Coordinates of C-alpha atoms in Angstrom, one line a residue:
Chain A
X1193 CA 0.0 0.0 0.0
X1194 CA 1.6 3.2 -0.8
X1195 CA 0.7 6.5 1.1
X1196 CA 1.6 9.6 0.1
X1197 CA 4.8 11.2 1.9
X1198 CA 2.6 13.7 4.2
X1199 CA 1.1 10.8 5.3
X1200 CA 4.0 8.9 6.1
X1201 CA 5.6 12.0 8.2
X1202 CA 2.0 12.1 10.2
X1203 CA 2.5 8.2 10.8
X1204 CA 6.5 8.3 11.4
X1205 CA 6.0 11.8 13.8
X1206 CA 4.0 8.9 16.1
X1207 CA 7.2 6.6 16.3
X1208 CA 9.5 6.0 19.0
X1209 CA 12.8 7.3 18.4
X1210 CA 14.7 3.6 18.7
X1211 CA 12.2 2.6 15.8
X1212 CA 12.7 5.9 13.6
X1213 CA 16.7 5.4 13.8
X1214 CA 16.0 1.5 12.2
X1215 CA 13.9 2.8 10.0
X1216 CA 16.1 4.8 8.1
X1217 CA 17.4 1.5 6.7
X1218 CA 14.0 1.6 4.5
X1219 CA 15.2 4.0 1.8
X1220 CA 16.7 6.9 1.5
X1221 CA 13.2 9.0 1.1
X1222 CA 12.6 7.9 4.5
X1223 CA 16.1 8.5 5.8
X1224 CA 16.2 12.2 4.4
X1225 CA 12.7 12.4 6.0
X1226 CA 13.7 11.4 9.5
X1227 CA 16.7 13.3 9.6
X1228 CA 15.1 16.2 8.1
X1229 CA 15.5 18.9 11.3
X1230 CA 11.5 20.7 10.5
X1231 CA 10.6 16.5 11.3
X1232 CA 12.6 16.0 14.2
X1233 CA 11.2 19.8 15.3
X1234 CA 7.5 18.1 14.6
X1235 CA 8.3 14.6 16.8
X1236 CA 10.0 16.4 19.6
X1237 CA 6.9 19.1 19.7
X1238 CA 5.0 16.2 20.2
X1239 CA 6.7 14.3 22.5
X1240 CA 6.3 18.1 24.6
X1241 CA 2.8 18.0 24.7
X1242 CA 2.4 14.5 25.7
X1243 CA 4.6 15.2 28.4
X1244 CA 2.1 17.1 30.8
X1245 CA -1.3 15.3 29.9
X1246 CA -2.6 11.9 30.7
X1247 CA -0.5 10.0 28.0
X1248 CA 2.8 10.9 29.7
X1249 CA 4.6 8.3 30.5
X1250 CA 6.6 9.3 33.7
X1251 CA 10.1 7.9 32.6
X1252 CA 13.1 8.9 34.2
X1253 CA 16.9 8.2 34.1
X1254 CA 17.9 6.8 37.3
X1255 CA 22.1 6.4 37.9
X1256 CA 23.5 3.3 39.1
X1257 CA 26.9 2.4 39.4
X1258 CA 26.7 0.8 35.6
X1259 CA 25.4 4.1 34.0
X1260 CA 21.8 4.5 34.3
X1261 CA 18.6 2.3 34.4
X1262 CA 15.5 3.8 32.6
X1263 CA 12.3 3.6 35.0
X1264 CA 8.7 4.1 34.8
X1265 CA 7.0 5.2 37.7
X1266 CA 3.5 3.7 38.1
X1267 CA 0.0 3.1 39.2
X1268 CA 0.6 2.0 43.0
X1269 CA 3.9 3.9 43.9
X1270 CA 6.0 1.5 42.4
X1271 CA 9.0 1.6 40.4
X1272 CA 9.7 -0.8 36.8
X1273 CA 12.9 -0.7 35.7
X1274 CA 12.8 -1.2 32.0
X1275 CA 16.2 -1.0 30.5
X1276 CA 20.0 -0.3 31.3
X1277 CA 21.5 3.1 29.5
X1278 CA 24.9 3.5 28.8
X1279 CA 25.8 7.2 28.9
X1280 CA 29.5 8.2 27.5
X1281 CA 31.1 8.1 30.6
X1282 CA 30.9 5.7 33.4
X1283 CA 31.5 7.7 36.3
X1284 CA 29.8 10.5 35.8
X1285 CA 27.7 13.8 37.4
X1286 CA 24.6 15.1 36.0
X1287 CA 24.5 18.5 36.2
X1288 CA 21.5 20.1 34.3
X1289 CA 18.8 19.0 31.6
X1290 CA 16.9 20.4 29.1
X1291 CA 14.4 19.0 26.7
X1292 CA 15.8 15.4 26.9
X1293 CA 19.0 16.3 26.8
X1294 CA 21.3 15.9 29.7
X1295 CA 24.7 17.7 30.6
X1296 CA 27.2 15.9 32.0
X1297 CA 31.0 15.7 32.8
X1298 CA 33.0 12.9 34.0
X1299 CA 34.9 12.6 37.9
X1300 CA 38.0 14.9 36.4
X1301 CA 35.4 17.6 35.5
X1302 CA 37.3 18.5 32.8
X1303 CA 35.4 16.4 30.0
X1304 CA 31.9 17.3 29.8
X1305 CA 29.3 16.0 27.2
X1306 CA 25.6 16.9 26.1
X1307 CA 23.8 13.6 25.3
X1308 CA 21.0 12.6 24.3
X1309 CA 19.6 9.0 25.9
X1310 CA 17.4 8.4 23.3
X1311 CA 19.4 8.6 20.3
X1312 CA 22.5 7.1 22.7
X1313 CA 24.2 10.0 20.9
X1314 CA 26.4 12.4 22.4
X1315 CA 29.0 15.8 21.6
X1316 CA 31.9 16.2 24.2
X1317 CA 33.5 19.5 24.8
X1318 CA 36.3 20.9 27.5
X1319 CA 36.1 24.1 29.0
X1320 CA 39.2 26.4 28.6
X1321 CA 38.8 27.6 32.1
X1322 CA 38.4 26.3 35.7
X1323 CA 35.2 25.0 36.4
X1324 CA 34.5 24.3 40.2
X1325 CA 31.6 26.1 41.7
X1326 CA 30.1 26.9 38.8
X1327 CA 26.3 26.5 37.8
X1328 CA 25.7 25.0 35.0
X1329 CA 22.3 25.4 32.2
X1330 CA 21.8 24.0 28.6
X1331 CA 19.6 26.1 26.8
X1332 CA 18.1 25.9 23.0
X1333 CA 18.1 28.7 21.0
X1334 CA 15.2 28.5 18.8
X1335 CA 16.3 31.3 16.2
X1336 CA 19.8 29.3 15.1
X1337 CA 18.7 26.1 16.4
X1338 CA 21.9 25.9 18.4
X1339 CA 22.1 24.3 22.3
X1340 CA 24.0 26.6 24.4
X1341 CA 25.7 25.2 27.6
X1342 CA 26.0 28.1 29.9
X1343 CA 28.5 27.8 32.8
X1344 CA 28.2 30.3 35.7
X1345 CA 30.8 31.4 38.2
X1346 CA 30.7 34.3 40.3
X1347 CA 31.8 36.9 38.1
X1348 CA 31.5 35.8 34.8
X1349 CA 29.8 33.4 32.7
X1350 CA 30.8 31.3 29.7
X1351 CA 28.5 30.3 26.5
X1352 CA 29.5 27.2 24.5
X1353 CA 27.7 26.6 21.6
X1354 CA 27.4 23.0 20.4
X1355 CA 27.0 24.4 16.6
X1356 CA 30.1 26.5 16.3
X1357 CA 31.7 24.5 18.8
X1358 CA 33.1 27.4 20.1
X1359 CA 33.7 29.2 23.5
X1360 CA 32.4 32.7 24.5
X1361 CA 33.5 34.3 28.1
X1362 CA 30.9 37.3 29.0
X1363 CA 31.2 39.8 32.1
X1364 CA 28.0 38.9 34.8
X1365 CA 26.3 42.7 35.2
X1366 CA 24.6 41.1 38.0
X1367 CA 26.7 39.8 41.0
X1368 CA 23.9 36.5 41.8
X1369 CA 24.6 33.1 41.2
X1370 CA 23.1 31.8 38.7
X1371 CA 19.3 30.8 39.2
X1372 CA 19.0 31.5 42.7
X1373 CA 21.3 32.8 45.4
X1374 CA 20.9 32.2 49.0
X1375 CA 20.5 35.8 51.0
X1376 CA 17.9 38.6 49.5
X1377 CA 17.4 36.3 47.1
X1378 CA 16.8 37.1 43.0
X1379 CA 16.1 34.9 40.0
X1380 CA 18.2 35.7 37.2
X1381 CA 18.1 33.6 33.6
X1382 CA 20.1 33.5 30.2
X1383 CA 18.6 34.8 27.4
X1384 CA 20.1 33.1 24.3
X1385 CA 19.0 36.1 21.8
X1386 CA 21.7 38.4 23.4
X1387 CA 23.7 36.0 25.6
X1388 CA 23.1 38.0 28.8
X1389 CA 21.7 37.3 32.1
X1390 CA 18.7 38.7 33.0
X1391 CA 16.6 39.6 36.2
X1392 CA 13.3 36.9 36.6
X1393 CA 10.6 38.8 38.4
X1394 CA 9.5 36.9 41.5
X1395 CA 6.0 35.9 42.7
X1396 CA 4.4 38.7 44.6
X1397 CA 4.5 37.9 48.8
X1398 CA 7.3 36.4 49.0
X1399 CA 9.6 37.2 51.9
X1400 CA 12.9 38.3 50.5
X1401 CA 14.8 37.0 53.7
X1402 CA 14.3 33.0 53.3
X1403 CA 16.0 31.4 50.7
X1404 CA 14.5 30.0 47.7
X1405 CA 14.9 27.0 46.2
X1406 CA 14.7 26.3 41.9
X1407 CA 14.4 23.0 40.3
X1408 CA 12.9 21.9 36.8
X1409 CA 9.5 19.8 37.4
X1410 CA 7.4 18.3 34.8
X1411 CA 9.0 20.8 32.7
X1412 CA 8.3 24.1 34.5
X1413 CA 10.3 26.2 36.8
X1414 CA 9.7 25.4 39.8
X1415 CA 10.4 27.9 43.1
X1416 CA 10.1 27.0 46.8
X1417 CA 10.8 28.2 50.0
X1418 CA 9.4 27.8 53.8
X1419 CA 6.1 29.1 54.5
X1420 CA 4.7 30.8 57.8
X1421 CA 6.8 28.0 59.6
X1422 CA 9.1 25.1 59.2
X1423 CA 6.7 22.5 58.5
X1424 CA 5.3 24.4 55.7
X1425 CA 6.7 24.8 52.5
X1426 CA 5.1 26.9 49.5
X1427 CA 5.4 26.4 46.0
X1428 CA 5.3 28.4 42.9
X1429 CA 5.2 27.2 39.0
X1430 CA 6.4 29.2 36.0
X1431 CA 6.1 27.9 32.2
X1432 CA 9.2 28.1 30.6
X1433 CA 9.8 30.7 27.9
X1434 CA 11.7 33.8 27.9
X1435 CA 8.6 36.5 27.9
X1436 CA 6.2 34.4 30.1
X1437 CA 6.7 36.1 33.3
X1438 CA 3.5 34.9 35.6
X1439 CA 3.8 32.7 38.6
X1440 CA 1.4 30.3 39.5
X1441 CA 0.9 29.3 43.3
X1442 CA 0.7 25.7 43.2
X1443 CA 0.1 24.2 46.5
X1444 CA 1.4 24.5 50.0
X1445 CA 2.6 21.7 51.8
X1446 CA 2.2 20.8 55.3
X1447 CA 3.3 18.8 58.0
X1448 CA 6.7 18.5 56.2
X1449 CA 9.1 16.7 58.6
X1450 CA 12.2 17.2 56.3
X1451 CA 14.5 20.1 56.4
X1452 CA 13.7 22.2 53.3
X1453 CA 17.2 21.6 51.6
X1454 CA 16.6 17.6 51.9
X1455 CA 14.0 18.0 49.8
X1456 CA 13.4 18.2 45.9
X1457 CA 10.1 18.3 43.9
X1458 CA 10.7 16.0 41.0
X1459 CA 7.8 15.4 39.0
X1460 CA 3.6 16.2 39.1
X1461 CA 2.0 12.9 38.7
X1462 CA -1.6 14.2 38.2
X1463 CA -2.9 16.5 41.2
X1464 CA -0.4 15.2 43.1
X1465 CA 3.2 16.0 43.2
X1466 CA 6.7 13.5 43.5
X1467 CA 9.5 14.5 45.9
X1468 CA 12.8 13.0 46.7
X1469 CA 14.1 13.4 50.0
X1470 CA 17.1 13.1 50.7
X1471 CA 19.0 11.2 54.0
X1472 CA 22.2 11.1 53.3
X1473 CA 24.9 12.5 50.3
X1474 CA 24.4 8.6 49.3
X1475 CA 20.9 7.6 49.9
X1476 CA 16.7 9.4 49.4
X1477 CA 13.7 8.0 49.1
X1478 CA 10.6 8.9 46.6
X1479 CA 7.5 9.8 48.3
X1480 CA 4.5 11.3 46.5
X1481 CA 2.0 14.5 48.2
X1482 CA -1.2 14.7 47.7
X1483 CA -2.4 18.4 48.3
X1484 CA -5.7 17.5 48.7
X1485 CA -5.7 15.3 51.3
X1486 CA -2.6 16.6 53.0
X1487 CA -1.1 13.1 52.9
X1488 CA 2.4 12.0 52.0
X1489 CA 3.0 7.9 50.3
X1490 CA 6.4 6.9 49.9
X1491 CA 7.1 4.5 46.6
X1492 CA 8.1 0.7 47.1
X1493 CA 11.3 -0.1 47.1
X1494 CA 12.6 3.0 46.5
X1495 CA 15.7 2.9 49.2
X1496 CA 17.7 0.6 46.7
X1497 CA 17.2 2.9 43.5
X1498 CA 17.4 6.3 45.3
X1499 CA 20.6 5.1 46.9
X1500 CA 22.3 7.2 44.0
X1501 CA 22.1 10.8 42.8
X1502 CA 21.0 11.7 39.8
X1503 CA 17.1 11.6 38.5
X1504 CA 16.4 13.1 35.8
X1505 CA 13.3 13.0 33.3
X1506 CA 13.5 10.8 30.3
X1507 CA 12.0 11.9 27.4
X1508 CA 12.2 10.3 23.9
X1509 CA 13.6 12.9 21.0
X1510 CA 15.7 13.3 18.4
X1511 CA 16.7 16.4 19.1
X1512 CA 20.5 17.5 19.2
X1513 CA 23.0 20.0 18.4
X1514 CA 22.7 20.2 14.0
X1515 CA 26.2 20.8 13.3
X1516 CA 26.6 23.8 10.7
X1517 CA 28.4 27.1 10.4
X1518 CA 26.7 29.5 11.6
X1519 CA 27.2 32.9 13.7
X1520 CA 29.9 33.2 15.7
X1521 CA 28.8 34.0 19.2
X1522 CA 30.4 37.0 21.3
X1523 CA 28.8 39.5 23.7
X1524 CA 28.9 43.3 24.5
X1525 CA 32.1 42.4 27.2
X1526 CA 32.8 39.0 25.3
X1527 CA 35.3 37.7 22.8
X1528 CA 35.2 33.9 21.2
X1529 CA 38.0 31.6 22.9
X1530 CA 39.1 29.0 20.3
X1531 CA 42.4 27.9 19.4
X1532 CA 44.0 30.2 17.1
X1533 CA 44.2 32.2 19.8
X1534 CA 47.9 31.6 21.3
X1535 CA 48.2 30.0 24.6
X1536 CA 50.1 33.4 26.4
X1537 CA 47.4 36.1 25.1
X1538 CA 44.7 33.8 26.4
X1539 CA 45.8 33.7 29.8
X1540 CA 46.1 37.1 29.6
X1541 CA 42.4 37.6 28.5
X1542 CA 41.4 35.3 30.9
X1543 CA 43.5 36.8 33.7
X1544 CA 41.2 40.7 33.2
X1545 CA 38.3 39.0 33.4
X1546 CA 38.4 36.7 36.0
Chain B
X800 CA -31.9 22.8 7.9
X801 CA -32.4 19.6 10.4
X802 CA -32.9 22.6 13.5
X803 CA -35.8 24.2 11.6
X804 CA -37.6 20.8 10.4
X805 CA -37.1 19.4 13.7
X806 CA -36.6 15.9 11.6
X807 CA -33.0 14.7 11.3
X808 CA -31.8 15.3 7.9
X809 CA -30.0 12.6 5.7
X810 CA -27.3 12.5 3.3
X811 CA -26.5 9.8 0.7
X812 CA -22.9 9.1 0.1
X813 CA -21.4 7.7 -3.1
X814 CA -18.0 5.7 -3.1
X815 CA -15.2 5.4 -6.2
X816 CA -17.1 1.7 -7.0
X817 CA -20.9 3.2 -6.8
X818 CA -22.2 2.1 -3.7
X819 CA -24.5 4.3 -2.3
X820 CA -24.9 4.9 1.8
X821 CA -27.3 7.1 3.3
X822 CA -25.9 8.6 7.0
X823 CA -27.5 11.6 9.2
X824 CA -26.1 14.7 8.6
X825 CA -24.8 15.6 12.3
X826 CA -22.9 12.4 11.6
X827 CA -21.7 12.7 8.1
X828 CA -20.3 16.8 9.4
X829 CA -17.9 15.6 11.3
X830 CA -15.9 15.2 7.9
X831 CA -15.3 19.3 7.1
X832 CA -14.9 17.7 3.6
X833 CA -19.1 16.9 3.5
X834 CA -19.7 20.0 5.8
X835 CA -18.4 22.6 3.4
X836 CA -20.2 20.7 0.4
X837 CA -23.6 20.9 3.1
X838 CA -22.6 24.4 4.1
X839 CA -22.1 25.3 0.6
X840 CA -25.7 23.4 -0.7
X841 CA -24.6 20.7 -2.6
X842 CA -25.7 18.4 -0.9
X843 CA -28.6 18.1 -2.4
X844 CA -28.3 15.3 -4.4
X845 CA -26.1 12.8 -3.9
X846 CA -22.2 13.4 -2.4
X847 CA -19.9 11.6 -5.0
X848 CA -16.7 10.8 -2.6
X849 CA -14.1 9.6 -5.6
X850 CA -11.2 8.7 -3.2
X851 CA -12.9 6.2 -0.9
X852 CA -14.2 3.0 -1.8
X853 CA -17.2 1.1 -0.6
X854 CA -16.2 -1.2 2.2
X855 CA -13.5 1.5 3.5
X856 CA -16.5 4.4 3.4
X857 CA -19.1 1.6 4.9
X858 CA -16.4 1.5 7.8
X859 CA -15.8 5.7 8.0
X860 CA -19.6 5.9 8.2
X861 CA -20.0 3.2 11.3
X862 CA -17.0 4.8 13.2
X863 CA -19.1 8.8 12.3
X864 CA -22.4 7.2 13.4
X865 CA -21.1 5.2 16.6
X866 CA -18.3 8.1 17.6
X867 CA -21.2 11.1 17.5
X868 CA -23.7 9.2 19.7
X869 CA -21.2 9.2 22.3
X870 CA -21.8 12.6 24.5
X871 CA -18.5 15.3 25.0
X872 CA -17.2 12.5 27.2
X873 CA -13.4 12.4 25.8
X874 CA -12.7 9.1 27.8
X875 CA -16.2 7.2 26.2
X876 CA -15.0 8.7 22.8
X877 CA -11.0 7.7 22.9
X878 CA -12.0 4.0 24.5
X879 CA -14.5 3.5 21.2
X880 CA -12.1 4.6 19.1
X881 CA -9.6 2.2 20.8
X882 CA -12.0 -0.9 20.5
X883 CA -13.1 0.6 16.5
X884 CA -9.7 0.1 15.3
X885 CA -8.6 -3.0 17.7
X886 CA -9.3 -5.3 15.1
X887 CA -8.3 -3.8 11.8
X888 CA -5.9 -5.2 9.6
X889 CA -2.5 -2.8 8.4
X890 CA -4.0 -2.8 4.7
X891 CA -7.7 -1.4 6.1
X892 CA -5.9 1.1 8.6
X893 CA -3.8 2.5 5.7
X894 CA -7.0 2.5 3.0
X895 CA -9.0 4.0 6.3
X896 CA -6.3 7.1 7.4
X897 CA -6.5 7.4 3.5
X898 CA -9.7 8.0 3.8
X899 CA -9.9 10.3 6.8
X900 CA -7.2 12.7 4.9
X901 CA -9.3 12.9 2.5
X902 CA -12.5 13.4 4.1
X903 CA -10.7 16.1 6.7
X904 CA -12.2 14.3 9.9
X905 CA -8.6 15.7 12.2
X906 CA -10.0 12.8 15.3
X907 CA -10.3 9.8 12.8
X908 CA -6.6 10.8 11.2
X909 CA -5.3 10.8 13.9
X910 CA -6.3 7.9 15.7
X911 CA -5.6 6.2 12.7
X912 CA -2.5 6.7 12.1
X913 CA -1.8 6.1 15.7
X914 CA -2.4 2.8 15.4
X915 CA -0.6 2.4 12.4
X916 CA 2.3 3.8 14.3
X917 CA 1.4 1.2 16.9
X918 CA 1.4 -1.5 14.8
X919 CA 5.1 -0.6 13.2
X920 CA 6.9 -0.2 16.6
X921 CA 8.5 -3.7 16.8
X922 CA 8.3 -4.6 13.0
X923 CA 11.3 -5.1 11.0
X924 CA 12.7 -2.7 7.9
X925 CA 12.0 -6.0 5.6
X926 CA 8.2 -5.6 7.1
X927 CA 7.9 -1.9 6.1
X928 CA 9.2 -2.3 2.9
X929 CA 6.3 -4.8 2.2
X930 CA 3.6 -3.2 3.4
X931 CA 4.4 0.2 2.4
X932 CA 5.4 -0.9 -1.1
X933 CA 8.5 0.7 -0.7
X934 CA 11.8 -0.7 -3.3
X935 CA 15.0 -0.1 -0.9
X936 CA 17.0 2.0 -3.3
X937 CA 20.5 1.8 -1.1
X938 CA 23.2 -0.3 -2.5
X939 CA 24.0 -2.9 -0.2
X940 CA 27.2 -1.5 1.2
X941 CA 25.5 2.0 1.7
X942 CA 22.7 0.0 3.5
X943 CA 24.8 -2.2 5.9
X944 CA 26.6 1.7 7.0
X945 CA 23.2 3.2 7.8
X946 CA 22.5 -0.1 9.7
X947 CA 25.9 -0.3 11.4
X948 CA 25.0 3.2 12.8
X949 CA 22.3 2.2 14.2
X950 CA 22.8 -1.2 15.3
X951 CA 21.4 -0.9 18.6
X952 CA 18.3 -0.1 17.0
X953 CA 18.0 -3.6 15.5
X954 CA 17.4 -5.7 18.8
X955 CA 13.8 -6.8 20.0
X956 CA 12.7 -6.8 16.4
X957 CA 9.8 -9.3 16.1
X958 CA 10.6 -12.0 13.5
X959 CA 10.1 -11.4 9.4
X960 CA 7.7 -14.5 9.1
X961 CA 4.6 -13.1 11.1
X962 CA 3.0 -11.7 6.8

């Protein structure tokens, strides 16, 4: 039976990404198709939506002392483990996520690498500077199609962008951490259109002496801090997206036992929202709130998978850095870093900014 | 129209192979192909549908008439479109998402070709070529690189032999 082609991308845009790579064994039509970027835009758009309604499939990356297992979380608060993932390293720390990819770097932190589980693809880079306590944020850049991995120190912040493979080292106008710092606390984000750091206006109320807490959940920002006491914690949700600046208050929870830095919103399964807490550097456990009937459930079995950091949400693209020239990257206070440059007049750039 | 007479208002349907079907026009609408030809007032007579052939349109018009007596239930209406296409063959599902381009009905398309993407998941290249008609036009050296890059991608296959 042969379908016309726009019927074939509609059917294809509905595959999983593990099928999609075999099938671009079936001709090259098909090959072209599914490595056309406009298609892979199309499936990962897709794979987006799905991921806050009913169809998600709450999968999540879990690391274990192999590399990672790939687990569901399901009806009943338990855990399947589906499959093993081998990542590019096998020590490694996860430091930040975005869109199904994940950033990490290996125990030197020197070698770092954006990968993509689903694909089992990844592009390694090394930083030309020094990277201990720095934040770290991979961002998309919708206009060149280009993943930027921004890395954050105190005074300055560098861009690396996975097209141009390139370095750029940019001045901070702001003197915050990035995301969130602990005392009078401010949000403050990357804007990839102009690779500068920008002020995030916080939700209205909230006491500028506590310290706030950011993580990524379900795909939104997600802010917290302790409510009117310590049992109480309060949190806030903001869709991502550079000009959507509204907070939404989404629950307060009570009767928390936890000391607010042990503990980590994860995921919203429904109404109800997933937390890890964590005991020690080495071990956590899963529990799951339910805001309406003030009630905490811990997952079976979790003590054995949590026993290791890193859990981070799966999701199944084909997304990932396209290589191609395109702009070179610098900033009002920036200049590219790449190897031309010789060794001594780097060190001397690097020496005025830092 | 039906509103004014009170009495529900029927269409008659022709397929490619001149079988004639007559289905209730709040049904039939949910194709924006017939609706524009009822909004427009030819559907008078009788609807010619040229791209659709009898025992595909007999199948499109039991899936418009059982889908609209469900009530805006979105559950009721995803589970009978579940159970609808549970039993369908891959030659009827492609002749049926055929169908639904053609007719424009957006929830039948993509149902459809849900399933169809359902039904692919596990199946083999060999399988695809079949079914989709498709002549593999790599040489075999080109197609063992694309498959060595992808290797991985090769395990939990389901065997060639099930047609």
């Amino acid at each position: 039976m042969a379908l016309p082609i726009e019927i074939i991308e509609i059917v294809l845009s509905k595959l999983s990404v593990k099928t999609l790579l075999r099938f671009k064994t079936v001709c090259k039509s098909w090959n072209i198709l599914i490595s056309d970027p406009m298609f892979i835009r199309k499936h990962h758009d897709r794979q987006l939506r799905s991921k806050g309604s009913k169809k998600s499939e709450n999968l999540f990356l879990v690391k274990n002392s192999q590399g990672f297992s790939l687990v569901k979380l399901e009806k009943g608060r338990r855990i399947q483990t589906l499959q093993q993932v081998f990542g590019p390293y096998l020590w490694v720390t996860v430091l930040c996520f975005c869109e199904g990819l994940i950033l990490i770097c290996d125990l030197s932190k020197e070698n770092f690498a954006l990968w993509n589980p689903s694909t089992r693809t990844h592009t390694v880079f090394k930083p030309t500077f020094y990277c201990v306590n720095a934040a770290f944020g991979v961002c998309h850049d919708p206009i060149t199609d280009d993943f930027n991995v921004v890395i954050a120190k105190s005074y300055n912040y560098s861009v690396y962008s996975c097209n141009n493979k390139s370095w750029t080292m940019l001045e901070k106008e702001y003197e915050t951490n990035y995301w969130a710092s602990e005392c009078s606390p401010q949000i403050v984000y990357y804007d990839p259109r102009d690779d500068k750091f920008k002020i995030l206006h916080m939700p209205e109320n909230v006491d500028y002496d506590k310290s706030i807490y950011l993580v990524d959940l379900s795909g939104f920002l997600c802010l917290y801090y302790e409510g009117r006491d310590k049992n109480t914690i309060v949190i806030w949700t903001k869709e991502k997206g550079i000009d959507i600046h509204s907070w939404n208050k989404l629950m307060t929870i009570e009767n928390v036992e936890e000391p607010l830095r042990w503990f980590k919103p994860k995921w919203l399964l429904g109404n109800k929202i997933v937390i890890r807490i964590k005991e020690t550097n080495h071990s956590g456990r899963l529990i799951v709130y339910s805001p309406c009937k003030k009630r905490f459930q811990e997952f079976k079995d979790t003590k054995m998978v949590f026993g290791w950091l890193g859990f981070v949400p799966y999701m199944d693209t084909l997304f990932f850095p396209v290589e191609k020239s395109g702009r070179i990257i610098t900033g009002e206070f920036g200049f590219p870093i790449e190897k031309s440059i010789p060794e001594r007049e780097r060190k001397r750039k690097r020496k005025c900014i830092e | 129209m039906a509103a004014e007479t009170g009495t529900p208002t029927t269409l008659t349907l022709k397929s490619n192979d001149d079988e004639l079907f007559s289905v209730a026009e709040s049904a039939a609408i949910l194709s924006v192909t017939i609706r524009n030809m009822v909004e427009d007032g030819c559907a008078g007579g009788v609807i010619p549908l040229d791209n659709v052939d009898g025992k595909t349109l007999a199948s499109v018009i039991t899936y418009m008439n059982g889908i609209s007596a469900i009530p805006a239930d979105e559950e009721k209406k995803k589970s009978y479109r579940d159970k609808f296409l549970s039993d369908k063959d891959f030659e009827t599902l492609a002749d049926m998402v055929l169908a639904a381009n053609y007719l424009n009905m957006s929830c039948l398309m993509d149902a459809v070709s849900a399933k169809i993407a359902q039904v692919m998941e596990k199946k083999s290249v060999g399988w695809v070529r079949r079914k989709f008609g498709i002549e593999n036009d790599y040489t075999p050296e080109e197609e063992a690189a694309v498959k060595e890059e992808h290797k991985w991608t090769f395990e939990g296959v389901e065997t060639d032999d099930d047609n």
